[in-house]
XYZ file of C-alpha atoms in Angstrom:
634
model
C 66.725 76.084 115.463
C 64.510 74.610 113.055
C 60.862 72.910 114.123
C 59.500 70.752 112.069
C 55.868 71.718 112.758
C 53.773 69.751 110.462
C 55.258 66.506 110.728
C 55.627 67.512 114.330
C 51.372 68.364 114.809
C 50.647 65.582 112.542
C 52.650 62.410 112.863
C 55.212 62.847 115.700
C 53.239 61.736 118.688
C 51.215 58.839 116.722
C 51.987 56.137 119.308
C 50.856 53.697 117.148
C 54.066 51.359 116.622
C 54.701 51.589 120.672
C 51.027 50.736 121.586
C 51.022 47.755 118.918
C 54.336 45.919 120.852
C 52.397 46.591 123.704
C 51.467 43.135 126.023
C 49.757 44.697 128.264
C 46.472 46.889 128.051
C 44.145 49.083 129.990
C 41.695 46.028 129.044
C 41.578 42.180 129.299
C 38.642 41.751 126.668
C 40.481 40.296 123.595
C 38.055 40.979 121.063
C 38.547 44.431 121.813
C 42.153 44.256 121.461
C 42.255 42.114 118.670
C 40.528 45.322 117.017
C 43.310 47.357 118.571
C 45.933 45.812 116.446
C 44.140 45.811 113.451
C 43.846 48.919 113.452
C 47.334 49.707 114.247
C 48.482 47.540 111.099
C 45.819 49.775 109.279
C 47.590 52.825 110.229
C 51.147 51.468 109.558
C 49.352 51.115 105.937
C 48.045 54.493 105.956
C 44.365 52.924 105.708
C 43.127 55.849 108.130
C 39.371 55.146 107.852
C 39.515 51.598 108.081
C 41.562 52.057 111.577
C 38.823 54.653 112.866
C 36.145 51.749 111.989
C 38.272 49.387 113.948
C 39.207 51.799 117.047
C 35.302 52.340 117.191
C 34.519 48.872 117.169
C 37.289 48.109 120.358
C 35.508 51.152 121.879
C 32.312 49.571 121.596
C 33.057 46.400 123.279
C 35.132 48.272 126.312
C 34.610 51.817 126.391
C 37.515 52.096 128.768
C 40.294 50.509 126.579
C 42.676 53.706 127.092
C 44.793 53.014 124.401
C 42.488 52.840 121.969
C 40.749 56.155 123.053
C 43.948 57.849 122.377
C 45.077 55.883 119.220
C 41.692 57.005 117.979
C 42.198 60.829 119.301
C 45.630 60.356 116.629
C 43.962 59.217 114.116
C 40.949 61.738 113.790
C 43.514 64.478 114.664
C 45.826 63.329 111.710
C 42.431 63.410 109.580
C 41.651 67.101 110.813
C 38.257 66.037 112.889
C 39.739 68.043 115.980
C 35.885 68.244 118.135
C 36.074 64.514 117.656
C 39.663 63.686 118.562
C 39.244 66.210 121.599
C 36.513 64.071 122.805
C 38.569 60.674 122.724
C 41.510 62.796 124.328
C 39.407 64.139 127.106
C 38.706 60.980 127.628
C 41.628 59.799 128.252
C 42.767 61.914 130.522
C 39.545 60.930 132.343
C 40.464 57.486 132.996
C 44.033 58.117 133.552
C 45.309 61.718 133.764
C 49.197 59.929 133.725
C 48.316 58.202 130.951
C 51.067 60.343 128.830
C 51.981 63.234 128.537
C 51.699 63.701 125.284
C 48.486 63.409 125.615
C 47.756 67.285 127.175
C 50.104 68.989 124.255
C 47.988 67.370 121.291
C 44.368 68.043 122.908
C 45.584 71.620 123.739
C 46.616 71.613 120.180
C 43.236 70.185 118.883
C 41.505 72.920 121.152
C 43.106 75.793 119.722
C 41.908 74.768 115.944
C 38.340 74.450 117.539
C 38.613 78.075 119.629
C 38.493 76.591 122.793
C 41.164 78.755 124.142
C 40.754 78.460 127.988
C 40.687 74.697 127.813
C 43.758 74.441 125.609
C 45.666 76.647 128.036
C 44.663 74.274 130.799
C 45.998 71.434 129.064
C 49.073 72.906 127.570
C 50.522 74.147 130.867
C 49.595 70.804 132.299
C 51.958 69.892 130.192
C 54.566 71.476 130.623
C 55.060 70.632 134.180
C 56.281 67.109 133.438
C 59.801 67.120 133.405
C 62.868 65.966 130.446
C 60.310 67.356 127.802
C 62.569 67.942 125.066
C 63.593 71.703 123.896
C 61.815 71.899 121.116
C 58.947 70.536 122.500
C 58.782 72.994 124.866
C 59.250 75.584 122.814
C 56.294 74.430 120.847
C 54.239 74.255 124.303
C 54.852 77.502 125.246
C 54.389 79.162 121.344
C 50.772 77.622 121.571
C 50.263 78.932 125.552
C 51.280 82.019 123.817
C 48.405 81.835 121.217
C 45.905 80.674 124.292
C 46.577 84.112 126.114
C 46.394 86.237 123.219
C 43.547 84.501 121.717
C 41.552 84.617 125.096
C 42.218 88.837 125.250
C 41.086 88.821 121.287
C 37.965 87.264 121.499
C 36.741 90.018 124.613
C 38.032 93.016 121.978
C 36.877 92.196 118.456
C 38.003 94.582 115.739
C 35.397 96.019 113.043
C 35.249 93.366 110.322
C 32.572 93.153 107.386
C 33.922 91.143 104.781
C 32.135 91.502 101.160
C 32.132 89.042 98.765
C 33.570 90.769 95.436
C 30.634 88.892 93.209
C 29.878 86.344 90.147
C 32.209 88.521 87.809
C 35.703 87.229 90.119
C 34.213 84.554 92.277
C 33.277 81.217 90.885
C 32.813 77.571 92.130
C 36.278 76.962 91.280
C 38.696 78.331 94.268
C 40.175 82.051 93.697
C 42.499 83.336 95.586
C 45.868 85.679 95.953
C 44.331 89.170 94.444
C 46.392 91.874 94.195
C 45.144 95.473 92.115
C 47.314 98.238 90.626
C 47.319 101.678 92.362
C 44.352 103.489 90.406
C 41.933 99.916 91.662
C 41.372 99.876 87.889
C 42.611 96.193 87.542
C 42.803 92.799 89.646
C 44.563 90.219 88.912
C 43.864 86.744 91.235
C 44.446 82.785 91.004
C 42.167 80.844 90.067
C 42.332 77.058 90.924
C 40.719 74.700 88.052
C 41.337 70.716 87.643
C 44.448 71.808 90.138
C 46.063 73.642 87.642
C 46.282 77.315 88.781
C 46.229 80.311 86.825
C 45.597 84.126 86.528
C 42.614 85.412 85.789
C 41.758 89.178 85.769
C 38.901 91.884 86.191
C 39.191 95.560 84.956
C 36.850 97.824 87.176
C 34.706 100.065 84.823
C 32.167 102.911 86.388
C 32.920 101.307 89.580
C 32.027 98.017 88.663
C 34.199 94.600 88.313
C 33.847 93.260 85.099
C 33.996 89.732 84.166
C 37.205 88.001 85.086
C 38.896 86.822 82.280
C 41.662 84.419 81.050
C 45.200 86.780 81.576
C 47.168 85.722 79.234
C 48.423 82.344 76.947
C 51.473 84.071 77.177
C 52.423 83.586 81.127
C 49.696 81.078 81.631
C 50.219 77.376 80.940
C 48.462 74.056 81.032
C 51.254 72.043 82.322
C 52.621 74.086 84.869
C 51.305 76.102 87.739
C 51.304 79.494 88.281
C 50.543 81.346 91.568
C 51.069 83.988 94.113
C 51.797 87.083 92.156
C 52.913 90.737 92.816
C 51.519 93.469 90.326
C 53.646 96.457 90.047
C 52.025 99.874 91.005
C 51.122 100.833 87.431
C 50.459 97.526 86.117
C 53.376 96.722 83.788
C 54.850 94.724 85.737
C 54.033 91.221 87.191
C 56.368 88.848 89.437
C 55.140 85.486 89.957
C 55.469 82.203 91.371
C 56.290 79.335 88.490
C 56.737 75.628 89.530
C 58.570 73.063 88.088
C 59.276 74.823 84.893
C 62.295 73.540 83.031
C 64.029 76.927 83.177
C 63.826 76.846 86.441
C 66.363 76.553 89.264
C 64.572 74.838 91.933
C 61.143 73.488 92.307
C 59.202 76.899 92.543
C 61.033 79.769 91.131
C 59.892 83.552 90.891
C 59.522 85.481 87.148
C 58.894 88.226 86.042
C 56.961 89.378 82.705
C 56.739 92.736 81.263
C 52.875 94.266 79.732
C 53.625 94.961 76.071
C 50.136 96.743 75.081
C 47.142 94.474 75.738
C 49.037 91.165 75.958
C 52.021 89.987 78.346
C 55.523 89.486 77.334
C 57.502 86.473 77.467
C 57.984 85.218 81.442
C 61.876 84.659 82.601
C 63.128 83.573 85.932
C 64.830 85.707 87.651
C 68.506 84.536 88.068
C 70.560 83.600 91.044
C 71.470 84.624 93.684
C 67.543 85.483 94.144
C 66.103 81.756 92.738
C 68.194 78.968 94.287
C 67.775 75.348 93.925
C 65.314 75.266 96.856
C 61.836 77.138 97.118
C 61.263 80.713 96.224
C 58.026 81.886 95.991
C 55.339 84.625 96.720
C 56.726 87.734 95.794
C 56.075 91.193 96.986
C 57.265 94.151 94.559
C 58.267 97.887 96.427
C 56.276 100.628 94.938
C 59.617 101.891 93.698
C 60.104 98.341 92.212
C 63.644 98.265 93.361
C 63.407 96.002 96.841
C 61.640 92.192 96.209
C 60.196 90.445 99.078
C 59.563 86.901 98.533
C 59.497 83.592 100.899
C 61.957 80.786 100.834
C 63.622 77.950 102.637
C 66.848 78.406 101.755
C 69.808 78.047 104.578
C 70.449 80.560 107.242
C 66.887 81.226 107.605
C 65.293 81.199 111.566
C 62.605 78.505 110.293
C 61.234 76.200 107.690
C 59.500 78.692 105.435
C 61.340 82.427 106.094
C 60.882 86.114 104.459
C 63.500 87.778 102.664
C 64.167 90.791 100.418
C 66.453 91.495 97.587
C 67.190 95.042 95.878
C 67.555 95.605 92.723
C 71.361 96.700 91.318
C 72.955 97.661 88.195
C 73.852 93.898 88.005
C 70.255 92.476 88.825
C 69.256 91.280 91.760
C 71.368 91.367 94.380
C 72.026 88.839 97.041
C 68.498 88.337 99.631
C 68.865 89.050 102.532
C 67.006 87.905 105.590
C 64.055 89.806 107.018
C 65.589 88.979 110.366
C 64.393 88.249 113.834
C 61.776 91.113 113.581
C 59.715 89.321 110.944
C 60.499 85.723 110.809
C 60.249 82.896 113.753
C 61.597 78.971 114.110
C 57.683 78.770 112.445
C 56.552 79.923 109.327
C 55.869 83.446 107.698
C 54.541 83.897 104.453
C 52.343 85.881 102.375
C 54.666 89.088 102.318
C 52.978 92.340 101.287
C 54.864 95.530 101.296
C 52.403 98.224 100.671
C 53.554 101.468 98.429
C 54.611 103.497 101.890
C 57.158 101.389 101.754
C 57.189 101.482 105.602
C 54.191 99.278 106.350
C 54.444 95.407 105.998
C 52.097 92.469 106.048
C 52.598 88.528 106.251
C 50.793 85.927 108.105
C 52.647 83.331 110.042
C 52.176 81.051 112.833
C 54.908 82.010 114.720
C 53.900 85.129 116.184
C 50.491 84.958 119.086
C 48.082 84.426 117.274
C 44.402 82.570 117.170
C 45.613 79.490 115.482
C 47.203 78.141 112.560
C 48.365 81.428 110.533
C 47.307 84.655 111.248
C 47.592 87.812 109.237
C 50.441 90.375 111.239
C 51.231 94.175 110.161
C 55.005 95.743 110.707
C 56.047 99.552 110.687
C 59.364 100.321 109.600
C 61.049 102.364 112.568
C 63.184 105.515 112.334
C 65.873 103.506 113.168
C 65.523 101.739 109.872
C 64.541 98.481 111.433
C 61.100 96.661 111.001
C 58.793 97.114 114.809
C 57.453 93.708 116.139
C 54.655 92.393 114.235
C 50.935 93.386 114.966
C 48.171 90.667 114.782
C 45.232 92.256 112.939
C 42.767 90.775 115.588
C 39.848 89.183 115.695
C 38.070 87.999 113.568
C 40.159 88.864 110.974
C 41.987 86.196 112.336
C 40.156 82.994 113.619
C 41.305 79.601 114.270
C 41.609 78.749 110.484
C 44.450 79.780 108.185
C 44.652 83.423 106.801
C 46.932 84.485 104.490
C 47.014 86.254 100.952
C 46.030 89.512 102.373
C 46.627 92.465 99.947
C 46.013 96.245 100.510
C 45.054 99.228 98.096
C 47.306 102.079 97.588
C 45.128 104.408 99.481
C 45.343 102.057 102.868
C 41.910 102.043 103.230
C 40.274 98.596 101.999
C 42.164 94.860 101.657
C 41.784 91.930 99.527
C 42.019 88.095 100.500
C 40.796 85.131 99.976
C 38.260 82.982 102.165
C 37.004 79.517 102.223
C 35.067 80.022 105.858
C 32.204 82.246 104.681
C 29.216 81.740 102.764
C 30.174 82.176 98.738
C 30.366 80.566 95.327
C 32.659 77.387 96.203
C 35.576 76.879 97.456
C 37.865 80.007 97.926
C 36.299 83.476 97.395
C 37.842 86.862 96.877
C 36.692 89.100 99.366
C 37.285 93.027 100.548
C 36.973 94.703 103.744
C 37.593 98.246 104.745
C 40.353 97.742 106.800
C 40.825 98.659 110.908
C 42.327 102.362 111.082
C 44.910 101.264 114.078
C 46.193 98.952 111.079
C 46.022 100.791 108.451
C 49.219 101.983 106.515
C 51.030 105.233 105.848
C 48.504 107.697 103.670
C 49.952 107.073 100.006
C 48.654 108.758 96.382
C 49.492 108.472 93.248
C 50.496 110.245 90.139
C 48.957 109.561 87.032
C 49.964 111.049 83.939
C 50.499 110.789 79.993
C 53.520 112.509 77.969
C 52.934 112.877 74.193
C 54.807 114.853 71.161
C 53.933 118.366 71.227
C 53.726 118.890 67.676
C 52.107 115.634 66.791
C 50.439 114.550 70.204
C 51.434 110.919 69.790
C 52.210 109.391 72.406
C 56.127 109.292 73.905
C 57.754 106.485 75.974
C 60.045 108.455 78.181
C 61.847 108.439 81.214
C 60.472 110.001 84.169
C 61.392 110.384 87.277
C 59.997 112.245 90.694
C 61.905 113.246 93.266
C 61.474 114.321 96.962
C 62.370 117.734 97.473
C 62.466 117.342 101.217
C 65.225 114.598 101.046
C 66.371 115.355 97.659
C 66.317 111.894 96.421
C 64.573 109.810 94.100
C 60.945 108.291 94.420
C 59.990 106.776 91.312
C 61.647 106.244 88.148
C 60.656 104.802 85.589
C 59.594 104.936 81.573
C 56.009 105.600 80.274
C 54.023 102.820 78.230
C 55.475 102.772 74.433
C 51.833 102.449 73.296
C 49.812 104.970 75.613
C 52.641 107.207 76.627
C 51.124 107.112 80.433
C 52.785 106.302 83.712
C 51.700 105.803 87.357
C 53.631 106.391 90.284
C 52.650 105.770 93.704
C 54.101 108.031 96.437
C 53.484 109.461 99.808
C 50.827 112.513 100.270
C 51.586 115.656 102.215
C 55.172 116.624 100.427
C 56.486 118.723 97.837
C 57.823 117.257 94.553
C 59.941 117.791 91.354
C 59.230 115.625 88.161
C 61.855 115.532 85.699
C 60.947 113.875 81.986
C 63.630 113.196 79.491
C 63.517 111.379 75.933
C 66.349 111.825 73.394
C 65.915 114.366 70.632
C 63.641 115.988 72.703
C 63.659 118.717 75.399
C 63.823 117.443 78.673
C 60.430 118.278 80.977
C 60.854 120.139 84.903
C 58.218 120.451 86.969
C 57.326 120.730 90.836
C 53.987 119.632 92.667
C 52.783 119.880 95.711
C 50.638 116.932 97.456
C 50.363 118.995 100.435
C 45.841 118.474 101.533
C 45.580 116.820 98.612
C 42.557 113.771 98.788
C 44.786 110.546 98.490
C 41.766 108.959 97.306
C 42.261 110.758 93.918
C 44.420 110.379 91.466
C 46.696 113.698 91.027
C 46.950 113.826 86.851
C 49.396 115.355 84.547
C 49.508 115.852 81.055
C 52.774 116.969 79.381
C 53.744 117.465 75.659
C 57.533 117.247 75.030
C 59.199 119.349 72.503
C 61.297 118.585 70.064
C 64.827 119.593 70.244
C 64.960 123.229 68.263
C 66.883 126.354 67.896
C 64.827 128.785 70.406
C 63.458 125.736 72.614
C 62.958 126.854 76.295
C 62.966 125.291 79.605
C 61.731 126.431 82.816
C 63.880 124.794 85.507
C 61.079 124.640 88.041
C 63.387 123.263 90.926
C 65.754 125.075 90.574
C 65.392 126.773 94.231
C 67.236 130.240 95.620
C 66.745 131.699 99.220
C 64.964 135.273 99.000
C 66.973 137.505 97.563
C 70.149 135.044 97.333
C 71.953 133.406 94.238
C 73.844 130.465 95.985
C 71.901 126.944 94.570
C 69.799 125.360 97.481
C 70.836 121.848 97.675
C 67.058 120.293 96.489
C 68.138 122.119 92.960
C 70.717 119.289 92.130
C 68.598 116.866 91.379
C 67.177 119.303 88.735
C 71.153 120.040 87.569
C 71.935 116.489 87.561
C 69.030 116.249 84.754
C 70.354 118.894 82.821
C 73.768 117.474 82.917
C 72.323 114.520 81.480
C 70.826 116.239 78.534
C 73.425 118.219 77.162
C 75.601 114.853 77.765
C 73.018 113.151 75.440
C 73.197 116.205 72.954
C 76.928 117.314 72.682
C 76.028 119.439 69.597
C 73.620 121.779 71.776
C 74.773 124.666 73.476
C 72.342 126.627 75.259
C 71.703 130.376 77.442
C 70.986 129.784 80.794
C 68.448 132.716 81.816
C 67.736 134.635 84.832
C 64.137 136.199 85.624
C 62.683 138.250 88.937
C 59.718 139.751 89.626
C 58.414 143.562 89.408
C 59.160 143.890 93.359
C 62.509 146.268 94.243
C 64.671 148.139 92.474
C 65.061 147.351 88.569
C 68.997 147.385 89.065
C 68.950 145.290 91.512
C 66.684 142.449 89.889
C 68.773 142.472 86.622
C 71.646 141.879 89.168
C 69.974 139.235 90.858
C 68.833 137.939 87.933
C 72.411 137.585 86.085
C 74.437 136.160 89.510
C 71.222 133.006 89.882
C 72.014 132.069 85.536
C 76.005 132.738 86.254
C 75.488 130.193 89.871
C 73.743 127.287 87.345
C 76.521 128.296 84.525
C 79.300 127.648 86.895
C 77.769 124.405 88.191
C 77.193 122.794 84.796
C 81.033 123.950 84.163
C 82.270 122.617 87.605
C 80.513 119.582 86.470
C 81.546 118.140 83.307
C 80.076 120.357 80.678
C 82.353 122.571 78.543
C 81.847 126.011 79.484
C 82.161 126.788 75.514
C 78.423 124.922 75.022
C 77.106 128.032 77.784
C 76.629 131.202 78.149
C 74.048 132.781 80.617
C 71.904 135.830 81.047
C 70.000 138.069 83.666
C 66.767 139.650 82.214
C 65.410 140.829 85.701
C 61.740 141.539 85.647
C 61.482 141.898 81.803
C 59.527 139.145 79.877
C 57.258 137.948 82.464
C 55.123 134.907 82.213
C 52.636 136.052 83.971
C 50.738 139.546 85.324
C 52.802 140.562 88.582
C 49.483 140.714 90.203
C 49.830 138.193 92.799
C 52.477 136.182 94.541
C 51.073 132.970 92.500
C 52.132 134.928 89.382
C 55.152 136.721 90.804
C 56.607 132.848 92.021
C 56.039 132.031 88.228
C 57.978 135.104 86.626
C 60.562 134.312 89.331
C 62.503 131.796 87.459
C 65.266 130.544 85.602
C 65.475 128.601 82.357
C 67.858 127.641 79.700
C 67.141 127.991 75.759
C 69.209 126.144 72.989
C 71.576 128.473 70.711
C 72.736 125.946 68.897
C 71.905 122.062 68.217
């Protein structure tokens, strides 16, 4: 079922043609009247303040002229003066509580836009008592009951909320809105609203302090089209955004995407169908892992005019959306998506859900069962009567961004943060920051990389340093164990594991690696490569690692390479070397079970000879306690 609720609020119950026909009135005085239907003719020719002049003058000559009480109540209500509609509806009811029942469902409507919660209540379930209200009507009714009770219960339990203004260097006269900030908080990127042209502006934080917004780019900017209501990848290469009207479009607002290519922005393209559609597509949300888009449309098969769907990313593009479902969208509207990098926690504002009025900001968990929980409001007065939406979160969960037009600022819309509620605050997250560069030269290396979860054994990030800086950032969840694998062709591939186990999310965790060159003698320590104690079969969290090197001597099909067994000093020397030889021969006859020629390997136990370390600890002993592969040939 769809509800139109705009058109429903706002024009619907105008009984302006009805009362015009009318003959007979709630007054004889025909001055009065003759301002009646003036002002009806007025409204038929959308002259709104010329038929408030006139309803006021009828008023003012019989103050109990019904009609034009609630013709008036219409009127102001269409022009958003709720407190003064109310009044005229009150009113109305007053002199004839029969009058119609329309009547109770807009003044309950009006009251919830001015907070008066109890009042509305009163009035809405007035109205529903009549009887042959139609479905949808009632369904509206008891949506904004809904709101009433919720509201009521918010306002007695307010949640901590200090909003700060972000300052001169974002906020301006002009309206700014829709910031979202990379991982590190090093760099914000908003819309700013000028001559009703948007565009992006953005502000790079140095020594803890926003600098200057400025102009983002002539590139993905323009000055005949509009663009809004972006997403900024993680690590900041990456920006999806909203572009209207734009002749390479396939509907009236599309979503792009546009790549960072050193201090400038590359050239913005739509993203194709099945993801843009002739309709609206718009406000998109990019996973940490940038493989899942959410984004808001009103394209068919959706549960109400404006819905929120997702589409993951496949070797082919985009792949069909799909529909967030009943657990996120409503016969209303939800907006605003915002997945933040837990990839578990989700926020959107809608008006479907109870709420204080008009949109309200919500907050979903993903369950174990892989489905999304029922949406959270964030409370009051995070929420008020007004419209919130635009609500972003930093990596670390701990502060939001969103824009405001309801407190005290520069003009218009402001950019403000707030340290956000902890019973709404998302999973802890980190991230990884590092920079890969050419051993021998030390300049820097685009490369792939890729982390991996040890637990689950599957991939987290993946991705390819910047060509000009060599760094990367990846966002992931704190508290686990993982491997890091870095390739680039003609070079050695990288291994590495990490823990994140007590480490302060609100640091970065930084890495610096140097990449060799591929060479006769090159070695590799396969750092997840895992064995039980005393054991040679492969754990399963080593094939990741295995795929890697599968990959590599695919790439190179001239190198051939030892695969090398270590131990420590602990036990008997025999035994090690054993050890030792059975954990290379276990990786050997994996590579050869898996597609590489056996003739390319050959492998080795060394037991505890040519340590990397003193065996003076169990730190050092895990190090010499390794294995590791070295070219022959290449």
């Amino acid at each position: 079922m769809r509800i139109a609720l705009f058109l429903l609020i706002l024009m619907g119950f105008l009984p302006v043609c009805a009362h015009a026909q009318q003959r007979l009135y709630s007054t004889a005085d025909k001055e009065a009247i003759k301002y009646y239907a003036l002002a009806s003719q007025s409204i038929d020719e959308h002259l709104y303040d010329e038929a408030i002049l006139q309803l006021q003058k009828a008023l003012g000559i019989d103050n109990k002229f019904i009609e034009a009480h609630a013709q008036l109540a219409d009127v102001l209500r269409l022009r958003r003066q709720n407190k003064q509609a109310i009044e005229h509806y009150l009113k109305v009811i007053e002199l004839n509580p029969d009058y119609n029942r329309s009547v109770y469902l807009k003044v309950g409507d009006s009251e919830i836009t001015e907070s008066q919660y109890a009042s509305a209540q009163q009035h809405l379930e007035k109205y529903l008592t009549y009887p042959n209200i139609t479905a949808s009507n009632i369904a509206y009714a008891q949506k904004l009951v809904n709101d009433c009770k919720y509201s009521i219960q918010a306002l007695l339990h307010p949640v901590a909320f200090k909003p700060v203004n972000m300052g001169a260097e974002i906020n301006t006269a002009a309206d700014e809105y829709l910031p979202t900030a990379t991982a590190d908080e090093m760099t914000l990127i908003f819309t700013r609203k000028i001559n009703n042209n948007e565009d992006f502006y953005k502000s790079i934080k140095l020594n803890n302090t926003w600098q200057k917004a400025d102009y983002l780019s002539n590139i993905i900017n323009t000055a005949q089209y509009n663009e809004g209501a972006q997403s900024i990848s993680q690590d900041g290469k990456y920006l999806f955004f909203t572009g209207c009207n734009r002749p390479d479009g396939l509907g009236r607002c599309d979503i792009y995407i546009s790549q960072k290519k050193g201090d400038d922005w590359g050239k913005p393209f739509s993203l194709s169908a099945p993801l843009n559609t002739s309709g609206w597509e718009a406000q998109p949300s990019i996973s940490a892992d940038g493989r899942t888009l959410y984004f808001v449309s009103n394209r068919k098969g959706g549960y109400g005019g404006y819905d929120i769907w997702k589409s993951s990313l496949t070797e082919k593009g985009w792949g069909a959306p799909e529909n967030m479902g009943p657990e996120i969208n409503t016969a209303f509207d939800e907006q605003s998506p915002f997945i933040h990098p837990d990839d578990s926690t989700f926020y959107f504002c809608s008006n479907g859900w109870p709420g204080l009025g008009n949109k309200d900001l919500f907050v979903s968990r993903l369950g174990t069962d892989g489905k999304w929980k029922k949406p959270e409001n964030l409370g009051y007065p995070i929420n008020s009567s007004g419209d919130e939406n635009g609500l972003t979160i930093t990596a670390n969960g701990e502060y939001a961004f969103f824009a405001s037009n309801n407190l005290k600022g520069f003009g218009g819309y402001d950019i403000y943060t707030f340290q956000l509620p902890v019973n709404v605050r998302p999973n802890m997250v980190t991230y990884v920051k590092g920079k890969i560069v050419d051993g021998k030269t030390n300049e820097p290396l685009e490369s792939a990389i890729e982390i991996i979860d040890l637990q689950k054994n599957i991939p987290v990030y993946q991705d390819y340093s910047s060509e000009d800086q060599g760094e990367f950032l990846a966002t992931i969840a704190g508290g686990k164990n993982y491997g890091l694998n870095i390739s680039k062709e003609g070079y050695l591939f990288y291994s590495d594991n990490f823990s994140l186990i007590g480490h302060n999310a609100k640091n970065a965790y930084n890495i610096s690696i140097s990449l060799s060159p591929i060479e006769v003698g090159g070695k590799v320590i396969l750092k997840n490569i895992f064995f039980d104690t005393n054991k040679f079969d492969l754990k399963a969290e080593s094939k990741a690692e295995l795929q890697k090197l599968i990959e590599f001597l695919t790439l190179n099909p001239a190198v051939h390479i030892e695969i090398s067994g270590y131990t420590d000093d602990i036990g008997n020397d025999q035994i090690n070397q054993l050890l030792s030889e059975n954990r290379a021969k276990s990786v050997y006859s994996y590579l050869a079970a898996n597609g590489i020629n056996a003739n390319r390997l050959v492998y080795k136990g060394y037991g505890k000879t040519e340590p990397i370390a003193p065996n003076t600890s169990d730190e050092n002993r895990g190090k010499n306690r390794r294995t590791e592969f070295k070219i022959i040939t290449k």
